[in-house]
């Protein structure tokens, strides 16, 4: 039989933590020892530690009202999902906005940070006018979502740094045949004529 990766003759309590390598497959079993010797081992099915999720919030691009950044599961060339919250982190008063796929083209530096060969780790989350009206000034939090059941979702670096921008002014045109007041133009933004 192959020797175990880790063996301890005594564990001082009901909880025991070990450091493992992501992507490595492990099995586990427990024996007890008493006056009659070792017991029959009790164990569980093999499990694989999920590689960690990582990523970054680059910022809010106001020219097209998007939140941009990148997210990945290390060593995984596939794209992963991200969740957007505003006003606080998940479970900490934040409002869940939505689920988005980080599948936009990404540069080699991102692949290096992901320890992978993938080329599509970027996300671009649109901020609608309604969302900006409801949440202007609230901090933005983005989570990388583990694609593995039971994996850990990770709050991305720079989350809480940027805020939802105010909604752009809405502009209109004076009605046809309207009478202009001296100094007034035909363009109005939020009812203020320039």
mmCIF file of C-alpha atoms in Angstrom:
data_model
loop_
_atom_site.group_PDB
_atom_site.id
_atom_site.type_symbol
_atom_site.label_atom_id
_atom_site.label_comp_id
_atom_site.label_asym_id
_atom_site.label_seq_id
_atom_site.Cartn_x
_atom_site.Cartn_y
_atom_site.Cartn_z
ATOM 1 C CA UNK A 1 0.000 0.000 0.000
ATOM 2 C CA UNK A 2 1.102 3.537 -0.685
ATOM 3 C CA UNK A 3 2.132 5.444 2.466
ATOM 4 C CA UNK A 4 -0.182 8.300 3.468
ATOM 5 C CA UNK A 5 0.570 11.897 2.573
ATOM 6 C CA UNK A 6 -0.070 12.825 6.179
ATOM 7 C CA UNK A 7 -0.133 10.677 9.286
ATOM 8 C CA UNK A 8 -0.551 11.659 12.919
ATOM 9 C CA UNK A 9 -0.571 9.333 15.886
ATOM 10 C CA UNK A 10 -2.730 11.668 17.925
ATOM 11 C CA UNK A 11 -5.121 14.482 17.162
ATOM 12 C CA UNK A 12 -5.832 16.703 20.163
ATOM 13 C CA UNK A 13 -9.475 17.484 19.354
ATOM 14 C CA UNK A 14 -12.450 16.963 17.089
ATOM 15 C CA UNK A 15 -11.201 19.480 14.520
ATOM 16 C CA UNK A 16 -7.929 19.042 12.691
ATOM 17 C CA UNK A 17 -6.709 21.298 9.868
ATOM 18 C CA UNK A 18 -4.101 20.368 7.281
ATOM 19 C CA UNK A 19 -2.563 22.268 4.402
ATOM 20 C CA UNK A 20 -3.242 20.687 1.013
ATOM 21 C CA UNK A 21 -2.315 21.401 -2.583
ATOM 22 C CA UNK A 22 -5.135 22.652 -4.873
ATOM 23 C CA UNK A 23 -5.880 20.195 -7.662
ATOM 24 C CA UNK A 24 -4.390 17.262 -5.723
ATOM 25 C CA UNK A 25 -6.714 14.320 -4.951
ATOM 26 C CA UNK A 26 -6.885 13.181 -1.326
ATOM 27 C CA UNK A 27 -8.594 10.373 0.544
ATOM 28 C CA UNK A 28 -9.116 10.250 4.272
ATOM 29 C CA UNK A 29 -9.622 7.726 7.022
ATOM 30 C CA UNK A 30 -9.502 7.647 10.795
ATOM 31 C CA UNK A 31 -8.374 4.847 13.114
ATOM 32 C CA UNK A 32 -8.628 4.672 16.852
ATOM 33 C CA UNK A 33 -6.257 2.774 19.078
ATOM 34 C CA UNK A 34 -7.093 1.154 22.352
ATOM 35 C CA UNK A 35 -5.913 -1.730 24.459
ATOM 36 C CA UNK A 36 -6.852 -4.170 21.679
ATOM 37 C CA UNK A 37 -4.816 -2.332 19.013
ATOM 38 C CA UNK A 38 -5.897 -0.344 15.944
ATOM 39 C CA UNK A 39 -9.560 -0.189 14.955
ATOM 40 C CA UNK A 40 -10.860 -0.758 11.456
ATOM 41 C CA UNK A 41 -10.405 2.470 9.500
ATOM 42 C CA UNK A 42 -13.385 4.726 8.924
ATOM 43 C CA UNK A 43 -13.060 7.066 5.971
ATOM 44 C CA UNK A 44 -14.709 8.940 3.189
ATOM 45 C CA UNK A 45 -14.620 9.185 -0.532
ATOM 46 C CA UNK A 46 -11.699 10.815 -2.263
ATOM 47 C CA UNK A 47 -11.915 14.552 -2.736
ATOM 48 C CA UNK A 48 -10.025 17.061 -4.830
ATOM 49 C CA UNK A 49 -9.178 20.473 -3.480
ATOM 50 C CA UNK A 50 -10.508 23.159 -5.815
ATOM 51 C CA UNK A 51 -7.915 25.623 -7.107
ATOM 52 C CA UNK A 52 -8.585 29.101 -5.700
ATOM 53 C CA UNK A 53 -10.509 31.848 -7.455
ATOM 54 C CA UNK A 54 -8.768 35.188 -7.924
ATOM 55 C CA UNK A 55 -9.397 38.464 -9.733
ATOM 56 C CA UNK A 56 -9.440 42.231 -9.749
ATOM 57 C CA UNK A 57 -11.847 45.148 -10.135
ATOM 58 C CA UNK A 58 -10.178 47.580 -12.546
ATOM 59 C CA UNK A 59 -12.791 50.298 -12.042
ATOM 60 C CA UNK A 60 -15.897 51.965 -13.401
ATOM 61 C CA UNK A 61 -15.671 53.206 -16.971
ATOM 62 C CA UNK A 62 -17.982 56.236 -17.124
ATOM 63 C CA UNK A 63 -17.894 56.627 -20.908
ATOM 64 C CA UNK A 64 -20.038 53.483 -21.244
ATOM 65 C CA UNK A 65 -21.089 52.986 -17.591
ATOM 66 C CA UNK A 66 -19.512 49.588 -17.022
ATOM 67 C CA UNK A 67 -17.670 47.877 -14.178
ATOM 68 C CA UNK A 68 -14.592 46.169 -15.581
ATOM 69 C CA UNK A 69 -11.987 43.752 -14.343
ATOM 70 C CA UNK A 70 -10.990 40.094 -14.525
ATOM 71 C CA UNK A 71 -11.632 36.859 -12.620
ATOM 72 C CA UNK A 72 -10.521 33.241 -12.924
ATOM 73 C CA UNK A 73 -10.033 29.966 -11.132
ATOM 74 C CA UNK A 74 -6.285 29.369 -11.010
ATOM 75 C CA UNK A 75 -5.013 26.732 -13.484
ATOM 76 C CA UNK A 76 -8.437 26.598 -15.187
ATOM 77 C CA UNK A 77 -8.504 27.857 -18.804
ATOM 78 C CA UNK A 78 -12.324 28.176 -18.733
ATOM 79 C CA UNK A 79 -14.172 31.405 -17.918
ATOM 80 C CA UNK A 80 -15.990 31.763 -14.588
ATOM 81 C CA UNK A 81 -18.949 33.823 -13.360
ATOM 82 C CA UNK A 82 -18.820 36.938 -11.205
ATOM 83 C CA UNK A 83 -21.540 38.399 -8.962
ATOM 84 C CA UNK A 84 -22.062 42.136 -8.540
ATOM 85 C CA UNK A 85 -23.193 43.644 -5.220
ATOM 86 C CA UNK A 86 -23.553 47.323 -4.325
ATOM 87 C CA UNK A 87 -23.693 49.079 -0.970
ATOM 88 C CA UNK A 88 -21.789 46.348 0.879
ATOM 89 C CA UNK A 89 -20.418 42.835 0.503
ATOM 90 C CA UNK A 90 -22.558 39.708 0.247
ATOM 91 C CA UNK A 91 -24.015 38.946 3.660
ATOM 92 C CA UNK A 92 -22.908 42.363 4.922
ATOM 93 C CA UNK A 93 -25.758 44.596 3.801
ATOM 94 C CA UNK A 94 -24.949 44.528 0.081
ATOM 95 C CA UNK A 95 -27.631 44.390 -2.600
ATOM 96 C CA UNK A 96 -27.219 41.601 -5.136
ATOM 97 C CA UNK A 97 -27.390 43.041 -8.655
ATOM 98 C CA UNK A 98 -26.631 40.060 -10.896
ATOM 99 C CA UNK A 99 -24.516 37.232 -12.266
ATOM 100 C CA UNK A 100 -22.164 37.882 -15.201
ATOM 101 C CA UNK A 101 -19.713 35.738 -17.173
ATOM 102 C CA UNK A 102 -16.061 36.826 -17.207
ATOM 103 C CA UNK A 103 -15.497 35.696 -20.796
ATOM 104 C CA UNK A 104 -14.063 38.754 -22.564
ATOM 105 C CA UNK A 105 -10.638 38.608 -24.170
ATOM 106 C CA UNK A 106 -7.812 39.038 -21.651
ATOM 107 C CA UNK A 107 -4.120 39.797 -21.977
ATOM 108 C CA UNK A 108 -1.158 37.513 -21.219
ATOM 109 C CA UNK A 109 -0.557 39.171 -17.821
ATOM 110 C CA UNK A 110 -3.987 38.045 -16.648
ATOM 111 C CA UNK A 111 -3.301 34.473 -17.803
ATOM 112 C CA UNK A 112 -0.043 34.598 -15.833
ATOM 113 C CA UNK A 113 -1.887 35.750 -12.701
ATOM 114 C CA UNK A 114 -4.304 32.847 -13.272
ATOM 115 C CA UNK A 115 -1.464 30.313 -13.724
ATOM 116 C CA UNK A 116 -3.217 29.266 -16.904
ATOM 117 C CA UNK A 117 -3.281 29.408 -20.670
ATOM 118 C CA UNK A 118 -6.815 30.835 -20.885
ATOM 119 C CA UNK A 119 -7.461 33.951 -22.950
ATOM 120 C CA UNK A 120 -10.970 35.010 -21.814
ATOM 121 C CA UNK A 121 -11.033 36.101 -18.161
ATOM 122 C CA UNK A 122 -12.240 39.711 -18.376
ATOM 123 C CA UNK A 123 -15.711 40.974 -17.453
ATOM 124 C CA UNK A 124 -17.603 44.141 -18.401
ATOM 125 C CA UNK A 125 -20.765 44.639 -16.336
ATOM 126 C CA UNK A 126 -23.226 47.218 -17.699
ATOM 127 C CA UNK A 127 -24.711 49.706 -15.233
ATOM 128 C CA UNK A 128 -28.210 50.639 -16.379
ATOM 129 C CA UNK A 129 -29.670 54.121 -15.888
ATOM 130 C CA UNK A 130 -32.178 52.671 -13.407
ATOM 131 C CA UNK A 131 -29.421 50.954 -11.430
ATOM 132 C CA UNK A 132 -27.415 54.196 -11.317
ATOM 133 C CA UNK A 133 -30.465 56.168 -10.148
ATOM 134 C CA UNK A 134 -31.197 53.655 -7.374
ATOM 135 C CA UNK A 135 -27.619 53.065 -6.203
ATOM 136 C CA UNK A 136 -25.577 56.188 -7.077
ATOM 137 C CA UNK A 137 -22.660 56.651 -4.686
ATOM 138 C CA UNK A 138 -22.812 53.107 -3.278
ATOM 139 C CA UNK A 139 -19.617 51.048 -3.199
ATOM 140 C CA UNK A 140 -19.178 48.231 -5.732
ATOM 141 C CA UNK A 141 -18.264 44.662 -4.717
ATOM 142 C CA UNK A 142 -17.493 41.884 -7.213
ATOM 143 C CA UNK A 143 -17.115 38.198 -6.322
ATOM 144 C CA UNK A 144 -15.399 35.531 -8.399
ATOM 145 C CA UNK A 145 -17.642 32.444 -8.298
ATOM 146 C CA UNK A 146 -15.978 29.055 -7.945
ATOM 147 C CA UNK A 147 -17.085 26.665 -10.707
ATOM 148 C CA UNK A 148 -16.628 23.750 -8.277
ATOM 149 C CA UNK A 149 -19.530 22.695 -6.048
ATOM 150 C CA UNK A 150 -18.457 23.554 -2.512
ATOM 151 C CA UNK A 151 -15.649 25.798 -3.789
ATOM 152 C CA UNK A 152 -14.995 29.185 -2.205
ATOM 153 C CA UNK A 153 -16.339 32.343 -3.850
ATOM 154 C CA UNK A 154 -13.827 35.177 -3.490
ATOM 155 C CA UNK A 155 -14.277 38.926 -3.044
ATOM 156 C CA UNK A 156 -12.082 40.364 -5.801
ATOM 157 C CA UNK A 157 -9.209 42.761 -5.095
ATOM 158 C CA UNK A 158 -10.254 46.439 -5.220
ATOM 159 C CA UNK A 159 -13.885 45.600 -4.307
ATOM 160 C CA UNK A 160 -15.315 48.446 -2.214
ATOM 161 C CA UNK A 161 -12.930 50.952 -3.820
ATOM 162 C CA UNK A 162 -15.226 52.236 -6.583
ATOM 163 C CA UNK A 163 -18.783 53.586 -6.438
ATOM 164 C CA UNK A 164 -21.814 53.479 -8.705
ATOM 165 C CA UNK A 165 -21.780 56.739 -10.717
ATOM 166 C CA UNK A 166 -24.742 59.089 -10.851
ATOM 167 C CA UNK A 167 -27.098 58.592 -13.756
ATOM 168 C CA UNK A 168 -26.264 60.851 -16.718
ATOM 169 C CA UNK A 169 -28.498 63.849 -17.249
ATOM 170 C CA UNK A 170 -31.475 63.259 -19.487
ATOM 171 C CA UNK A 171 -31.813 65.826 -22.271
ATOM 172 C CA UNK A 172 -34.720 66.731 -24.497
ATOM 173 C CA UNK A 173 -35.726 69.163 -27.207
ATOM 174 C CA UNK A 174 -38.322 71.925 -26.879
ATOM 175 C CA UNK A 175 -41.536 71.170 -28.679
ATOM 176 C CA UNK A 176 -41.932 72.294 -32.272
ATOM 177 C CA UNK A 177 -43.298 75.844 -32.554
ATOM 178 C CA UNK A 178 -42.259 76.630 -28.953
ATOM 179 C CA UNK A 179 -41.509 80.235 -28.125
ATOM 180 C CA UNK A 180 -37.980 80.863 -26.887
ATOM 181 C CA UNK A 181 -37.222 83.277 -24.102
ATOM 182 C CA UNK A 182 -34.211 85.549 -24.852
ATOM 183 C CA UNK A 183 -31.007 83.631 -23.934
ATOM 184 C CA UNK A 184 -32.765 80.261 -24.042
ATOM 185 C CA UNK A 185 -31.759 77.472 -26.424
ATOM 186 C CA UNK A 186 -33.816 74.602 -27.725
ATOM 187 C CA UNK A 187 -31.836 72.039 -25.677
ATOM 188 C CA UNK A 188 -32.917 71.105 -22.150
ATOM 189 C CA UNK A 189 -31.140 68.862 -19.629
ATOM 190 C CA UNK A 190 -33.324 67.980 -16.656
ATOM 191 C CA UNK A 191 -35.582 70.962 -17.379
ATOM 192 C CA UNK A 192 -32.728 73.493 -17.351
ATOM 193 C CA UNK A 193 -32.371 75.277 -20.673
ATOM 194 C CA UNK A 194 -28.952 76.357 -21.821
#
